[in-house]
mmCIF file of C-alpha atoms in Angstrom:
data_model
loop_
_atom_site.group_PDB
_atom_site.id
_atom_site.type_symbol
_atom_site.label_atom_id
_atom_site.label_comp_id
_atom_site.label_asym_id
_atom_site.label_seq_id
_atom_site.Cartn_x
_atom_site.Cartn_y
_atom_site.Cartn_z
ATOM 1 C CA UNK A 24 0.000 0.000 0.000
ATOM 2 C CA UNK A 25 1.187 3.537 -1.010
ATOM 3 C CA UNK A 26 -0.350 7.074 -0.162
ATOM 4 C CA UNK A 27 1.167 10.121 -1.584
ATOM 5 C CA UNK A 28 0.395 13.390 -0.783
ATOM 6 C CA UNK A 29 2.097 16.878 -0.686
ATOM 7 C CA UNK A 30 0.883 19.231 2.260
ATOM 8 C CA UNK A 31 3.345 22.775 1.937
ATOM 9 C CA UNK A 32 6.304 21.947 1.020
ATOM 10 C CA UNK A 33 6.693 18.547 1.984
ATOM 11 C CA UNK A 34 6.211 15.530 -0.462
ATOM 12 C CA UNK A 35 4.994 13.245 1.795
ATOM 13 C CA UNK A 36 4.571 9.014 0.985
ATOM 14 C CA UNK A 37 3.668 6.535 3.322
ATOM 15 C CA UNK A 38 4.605 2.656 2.762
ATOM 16 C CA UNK A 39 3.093 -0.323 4.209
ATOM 17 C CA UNK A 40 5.394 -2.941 3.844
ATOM 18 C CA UNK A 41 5.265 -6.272 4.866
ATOM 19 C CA UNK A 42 8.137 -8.053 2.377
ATOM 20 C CA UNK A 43 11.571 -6.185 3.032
ATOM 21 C CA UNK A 44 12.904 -7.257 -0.734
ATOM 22 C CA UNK A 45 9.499 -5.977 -2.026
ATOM 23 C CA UNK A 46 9.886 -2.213 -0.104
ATOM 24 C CA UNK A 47 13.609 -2.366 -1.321
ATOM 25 C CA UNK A 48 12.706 -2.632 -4.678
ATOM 26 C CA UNK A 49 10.151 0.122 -4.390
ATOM 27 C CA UNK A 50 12.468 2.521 -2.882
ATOM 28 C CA UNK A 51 15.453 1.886 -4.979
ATOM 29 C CA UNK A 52 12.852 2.610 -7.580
ATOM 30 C CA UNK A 53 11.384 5.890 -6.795
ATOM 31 C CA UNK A 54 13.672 7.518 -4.833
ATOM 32 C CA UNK A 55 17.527 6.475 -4.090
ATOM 33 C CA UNK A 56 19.274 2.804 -3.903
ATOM 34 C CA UNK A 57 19.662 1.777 0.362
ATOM 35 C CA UNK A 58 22.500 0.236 1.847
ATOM 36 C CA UNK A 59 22.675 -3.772 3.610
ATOM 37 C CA UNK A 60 22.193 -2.055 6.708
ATOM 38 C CA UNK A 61 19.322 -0.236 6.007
ATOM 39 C CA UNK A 62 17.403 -3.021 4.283
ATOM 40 C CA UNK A 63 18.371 -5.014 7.473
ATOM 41 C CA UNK A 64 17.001 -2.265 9.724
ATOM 42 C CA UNK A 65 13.577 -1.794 8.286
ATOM 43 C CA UNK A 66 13.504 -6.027 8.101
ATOM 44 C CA UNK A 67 13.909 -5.541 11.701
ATOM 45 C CA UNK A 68 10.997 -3.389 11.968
ATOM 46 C CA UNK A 69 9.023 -5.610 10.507
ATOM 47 C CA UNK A 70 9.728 -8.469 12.239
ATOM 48 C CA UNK A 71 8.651 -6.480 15.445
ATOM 49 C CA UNK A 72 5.341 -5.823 13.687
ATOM 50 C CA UNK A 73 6.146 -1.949 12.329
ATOM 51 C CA UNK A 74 4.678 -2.577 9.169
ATOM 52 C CA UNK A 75 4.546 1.566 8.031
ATOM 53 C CA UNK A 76 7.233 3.793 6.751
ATOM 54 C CA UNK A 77 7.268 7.594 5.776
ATOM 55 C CA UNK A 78 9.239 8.839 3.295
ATOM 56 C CA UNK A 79 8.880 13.468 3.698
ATOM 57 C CA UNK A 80 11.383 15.296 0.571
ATOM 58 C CA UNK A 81 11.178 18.646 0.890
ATOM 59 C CA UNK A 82 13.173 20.550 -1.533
ATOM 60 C CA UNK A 83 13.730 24.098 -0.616
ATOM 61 C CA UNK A 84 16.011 27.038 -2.086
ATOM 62 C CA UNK A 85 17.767 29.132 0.808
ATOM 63 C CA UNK A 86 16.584 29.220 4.054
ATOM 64 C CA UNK A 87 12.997 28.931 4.703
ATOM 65 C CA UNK A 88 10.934 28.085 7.434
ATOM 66 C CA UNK A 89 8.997 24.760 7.368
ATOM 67 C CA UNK A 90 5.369 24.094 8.781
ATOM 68 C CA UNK A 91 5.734 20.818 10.924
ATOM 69 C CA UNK A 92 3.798 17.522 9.724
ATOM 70 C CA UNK A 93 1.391 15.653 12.663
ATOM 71 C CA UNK A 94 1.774 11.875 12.588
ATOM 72 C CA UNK A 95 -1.506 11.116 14.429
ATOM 73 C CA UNK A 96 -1.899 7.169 14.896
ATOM 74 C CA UNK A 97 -3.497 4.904 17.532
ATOM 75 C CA UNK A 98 -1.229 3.141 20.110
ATOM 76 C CA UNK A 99 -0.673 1.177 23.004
ATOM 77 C CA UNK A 100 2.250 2.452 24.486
ATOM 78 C CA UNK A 101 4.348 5.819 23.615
ATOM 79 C CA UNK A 102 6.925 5.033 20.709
ATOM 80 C CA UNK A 103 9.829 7.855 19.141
ATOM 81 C CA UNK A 104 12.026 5.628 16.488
ATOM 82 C CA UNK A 105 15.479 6.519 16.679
ATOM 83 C CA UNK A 106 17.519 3.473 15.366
ATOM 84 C CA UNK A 107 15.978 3.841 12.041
ATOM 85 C CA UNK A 108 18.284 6.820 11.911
ATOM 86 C CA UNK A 109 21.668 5.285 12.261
ATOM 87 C CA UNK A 110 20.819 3.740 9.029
ATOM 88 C CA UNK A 111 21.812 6.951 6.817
ATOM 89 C CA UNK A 112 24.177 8.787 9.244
ATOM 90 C CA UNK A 113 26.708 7.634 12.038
ATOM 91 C CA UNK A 114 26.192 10.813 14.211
ATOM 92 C CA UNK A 115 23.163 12.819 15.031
ATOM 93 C CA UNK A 116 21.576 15.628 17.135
ATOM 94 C CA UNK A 117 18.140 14.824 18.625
ATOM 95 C CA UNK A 118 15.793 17.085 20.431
ATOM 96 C CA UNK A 119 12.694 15.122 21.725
ATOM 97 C CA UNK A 120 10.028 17.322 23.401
ATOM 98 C CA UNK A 121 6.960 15.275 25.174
ATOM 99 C CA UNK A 122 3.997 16.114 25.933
ATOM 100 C CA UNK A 123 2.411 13.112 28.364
ATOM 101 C CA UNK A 124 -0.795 12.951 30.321
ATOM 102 C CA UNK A 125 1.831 11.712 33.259
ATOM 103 C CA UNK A 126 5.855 11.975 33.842
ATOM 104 C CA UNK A 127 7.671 8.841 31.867
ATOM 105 C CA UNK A 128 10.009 7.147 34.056
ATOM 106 C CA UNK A 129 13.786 8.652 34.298
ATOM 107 C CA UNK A 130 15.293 4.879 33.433
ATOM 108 C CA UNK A 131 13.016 4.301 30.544
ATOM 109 C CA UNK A 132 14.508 7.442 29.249
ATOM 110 C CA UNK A 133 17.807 6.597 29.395
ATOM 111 C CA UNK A 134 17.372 3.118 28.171
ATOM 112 C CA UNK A 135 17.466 4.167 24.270
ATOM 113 C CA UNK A 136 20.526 6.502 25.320
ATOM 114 C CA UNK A 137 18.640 9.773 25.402
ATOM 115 C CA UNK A 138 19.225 12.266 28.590
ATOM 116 C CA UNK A 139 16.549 13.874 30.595
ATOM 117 C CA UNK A 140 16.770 17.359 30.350
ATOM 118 C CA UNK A 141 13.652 19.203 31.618
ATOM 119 C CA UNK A 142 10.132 18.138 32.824
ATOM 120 C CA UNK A 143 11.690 14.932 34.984
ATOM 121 C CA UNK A 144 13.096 16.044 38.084
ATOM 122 C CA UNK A 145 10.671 18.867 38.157
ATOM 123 C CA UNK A 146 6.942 18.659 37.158
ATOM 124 C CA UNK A 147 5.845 20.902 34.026
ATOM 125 C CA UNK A 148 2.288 20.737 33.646
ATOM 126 C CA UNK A 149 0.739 22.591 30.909
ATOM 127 C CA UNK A 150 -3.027 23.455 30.643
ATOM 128 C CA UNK A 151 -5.581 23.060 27.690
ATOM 129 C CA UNK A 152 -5.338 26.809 26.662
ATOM 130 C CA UNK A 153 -1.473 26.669 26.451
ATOM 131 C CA UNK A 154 -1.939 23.108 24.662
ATOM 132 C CA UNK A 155 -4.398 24.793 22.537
ATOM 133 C CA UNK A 156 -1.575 27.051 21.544
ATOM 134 C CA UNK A 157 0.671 24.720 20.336
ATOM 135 C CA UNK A 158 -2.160 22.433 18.444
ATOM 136 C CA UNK A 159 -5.833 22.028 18.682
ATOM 137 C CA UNK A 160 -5.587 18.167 18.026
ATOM 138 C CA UNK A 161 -3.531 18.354 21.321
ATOM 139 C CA UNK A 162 -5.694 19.985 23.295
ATOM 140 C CA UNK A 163 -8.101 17.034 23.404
ATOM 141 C CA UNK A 164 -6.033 16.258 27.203
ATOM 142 C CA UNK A 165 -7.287 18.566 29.727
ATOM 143 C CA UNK A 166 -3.650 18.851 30.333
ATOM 144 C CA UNK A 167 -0.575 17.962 29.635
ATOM 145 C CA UNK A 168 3.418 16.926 31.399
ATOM 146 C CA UNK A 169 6.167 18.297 29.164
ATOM 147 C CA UNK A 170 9.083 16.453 29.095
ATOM 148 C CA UNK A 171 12.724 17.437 26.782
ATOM 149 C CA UNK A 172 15.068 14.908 26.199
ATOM 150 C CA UNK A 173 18.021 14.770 24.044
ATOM 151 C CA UNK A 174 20.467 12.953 22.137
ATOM 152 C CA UNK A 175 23.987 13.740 20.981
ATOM 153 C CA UNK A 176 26.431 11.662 19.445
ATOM 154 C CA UNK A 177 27.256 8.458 17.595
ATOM 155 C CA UNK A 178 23.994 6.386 16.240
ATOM 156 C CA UNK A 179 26.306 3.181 16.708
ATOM 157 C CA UNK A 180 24.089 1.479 18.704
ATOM 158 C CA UNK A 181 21.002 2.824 19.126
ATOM 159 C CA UNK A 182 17.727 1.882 20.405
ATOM 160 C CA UNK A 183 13.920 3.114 19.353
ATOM 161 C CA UNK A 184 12.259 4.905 22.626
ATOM 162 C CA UNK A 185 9.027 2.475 23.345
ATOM 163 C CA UNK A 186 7.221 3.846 26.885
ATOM 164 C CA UNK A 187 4.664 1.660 28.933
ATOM 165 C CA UNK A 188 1.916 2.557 30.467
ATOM 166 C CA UNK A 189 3.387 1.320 33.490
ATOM 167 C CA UNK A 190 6.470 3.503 33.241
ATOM 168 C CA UNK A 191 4.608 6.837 32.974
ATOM 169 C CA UNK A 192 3.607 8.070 36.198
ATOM 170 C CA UNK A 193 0.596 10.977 37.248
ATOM 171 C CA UNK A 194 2.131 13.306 40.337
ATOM 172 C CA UNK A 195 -0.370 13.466 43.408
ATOM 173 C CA UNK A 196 -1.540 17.078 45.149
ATOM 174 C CA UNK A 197 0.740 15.793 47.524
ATOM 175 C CA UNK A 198 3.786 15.334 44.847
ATOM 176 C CA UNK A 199 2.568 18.997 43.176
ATOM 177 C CA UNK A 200 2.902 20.472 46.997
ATOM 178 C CA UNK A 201 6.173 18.839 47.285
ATOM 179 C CA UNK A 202 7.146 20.191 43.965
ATOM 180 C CA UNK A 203 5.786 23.938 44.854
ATOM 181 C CA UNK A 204 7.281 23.945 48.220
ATOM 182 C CA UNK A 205 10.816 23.016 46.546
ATOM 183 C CA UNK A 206 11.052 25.597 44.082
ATOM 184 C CA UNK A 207 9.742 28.407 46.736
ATOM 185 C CA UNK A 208 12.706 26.930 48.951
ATOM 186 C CA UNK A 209 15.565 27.153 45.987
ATOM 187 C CA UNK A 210 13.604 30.456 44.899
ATOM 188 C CA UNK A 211 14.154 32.117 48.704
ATOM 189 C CA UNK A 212 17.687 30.195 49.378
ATOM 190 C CA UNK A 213 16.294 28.421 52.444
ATOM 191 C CA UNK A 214 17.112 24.753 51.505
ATOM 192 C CA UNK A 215 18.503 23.963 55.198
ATOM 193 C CA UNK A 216 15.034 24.540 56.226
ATOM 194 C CA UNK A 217 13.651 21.582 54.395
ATOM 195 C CA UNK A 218 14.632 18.907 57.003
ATOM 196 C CA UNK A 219 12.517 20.399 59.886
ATOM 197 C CA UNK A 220 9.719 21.637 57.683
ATOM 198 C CA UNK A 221 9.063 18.467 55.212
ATOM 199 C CA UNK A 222 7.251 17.189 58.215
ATOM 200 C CA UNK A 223 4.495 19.242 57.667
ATOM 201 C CA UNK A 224 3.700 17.923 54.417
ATOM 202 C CA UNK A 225 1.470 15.057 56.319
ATOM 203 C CA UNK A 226 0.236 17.023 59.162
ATOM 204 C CA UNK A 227 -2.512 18.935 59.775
ATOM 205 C CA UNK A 228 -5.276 20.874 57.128
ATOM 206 C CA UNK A 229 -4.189 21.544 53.890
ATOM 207 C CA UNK A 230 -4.764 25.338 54.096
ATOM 208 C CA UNK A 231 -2.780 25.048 57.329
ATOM 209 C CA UNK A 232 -0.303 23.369 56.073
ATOM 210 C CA UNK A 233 0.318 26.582 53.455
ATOM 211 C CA UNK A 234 -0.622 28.953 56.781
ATOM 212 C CA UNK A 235 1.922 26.987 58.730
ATOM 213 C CA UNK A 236 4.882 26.890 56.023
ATOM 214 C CA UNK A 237 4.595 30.628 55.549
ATOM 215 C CA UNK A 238 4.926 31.741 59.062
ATOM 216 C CA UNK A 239 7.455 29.522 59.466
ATOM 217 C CA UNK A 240 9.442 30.796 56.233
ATOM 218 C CA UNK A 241 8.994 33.840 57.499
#
């Protein structure tokens, strides 16, 4: 199966392939002959049941600025491919920003050899109207974790980022408070406080527990 298509400036095809020597001959055909490697890659796709393929020329003159494609597709679990890159270049730069209806896992990002940057340690929640922003096909969550991850360096052995539902995780009030009453520490340069006041996180009202840290602080 082929679909074709050209939105802006990109030339977009998508390939269903389920017979690597059959999508080899295709490509080779329309667009540019593929190395061992590469045919061996997308063999290994298939064999773990990734049966589509995207193929986006844009041909440009000078510098431009490029409208962004949405990939919208149904799914189980939270999947980035990376490996399929290391196929047609042996060092790359990768920027990965998420958007997540929970905070993925620290390990399970460093698993394909990416590094957490922002959005991990500290919770960045984003609401509809600032999702709306960005895209109103992502503003069907109420709202939204960001996450940014990166990758520098050699594509020598690289692995595709696949998420669980298991390794995604939704902070509690009580993880938000925790989170607040962090930054306001770093923020006023009272981080030898925290021992005697992280106590009150489990104690009393919750509007006395924000009465209590504040006469405290102060």
């Amino acid at each position: 199966m082929v679909i074709q298509k050209k939105i802006g400036v990109h030339n977009i095809t998508v390939v269903k392939a389920s017979n690597v020597d059959e999508f080899k001959e295709w490509v080779e055909t329309n667009f540019i002959e593929i190395s061992q490697q590469y045919v061996s890659g997308i063999e290994d796709y298939i064999n773990r049941g990734y049966y589509y393929f995207v193929f986006d020329v844009v041909e440009l003159e000078g510098y431009q600025t490029v409208e962004p494609i949405i990939y919208t597709f149904e799914s189980d679990k939270l999947y980035y491919p990376i490996e399929i890159t290391s196929y047609s270049q042996d060092f790359s730069s990768i920027n990965l920003y998420i958007l997540c209806y929970g905070v993925i896992d620290k390990e399970t990002i460093y698993k394909p050899g990416l590094w957490p940057m922002a959005g991990f340690g500290e919770y960045v929640e984003v609401g509809r109207d600032e999702l709306k922003e960005i895209s109103d096909e992502i503003a069907i969550m109420d709202s939204a974790y960001f996450m940014y991850s990166k990758y520098e360096g050699n594509l020598s052995k690289p692995k595709d980022l696949v998420v669980e539902k298991d390794e995604v995780y939704t902070p509690s009030v009580f993880d938000k408070i925790g989170d607040w009453f962090g930054k306001l520490l770093d923020k006023l340069g009272l981080w030898y406080l925290l021992p005697s006041l992280s106590i009150l996180l489990f104690i009393g009202f919750l509007g006395t527990y924000f009465h209590i840290i504040l006469v405290d602080i102060i």
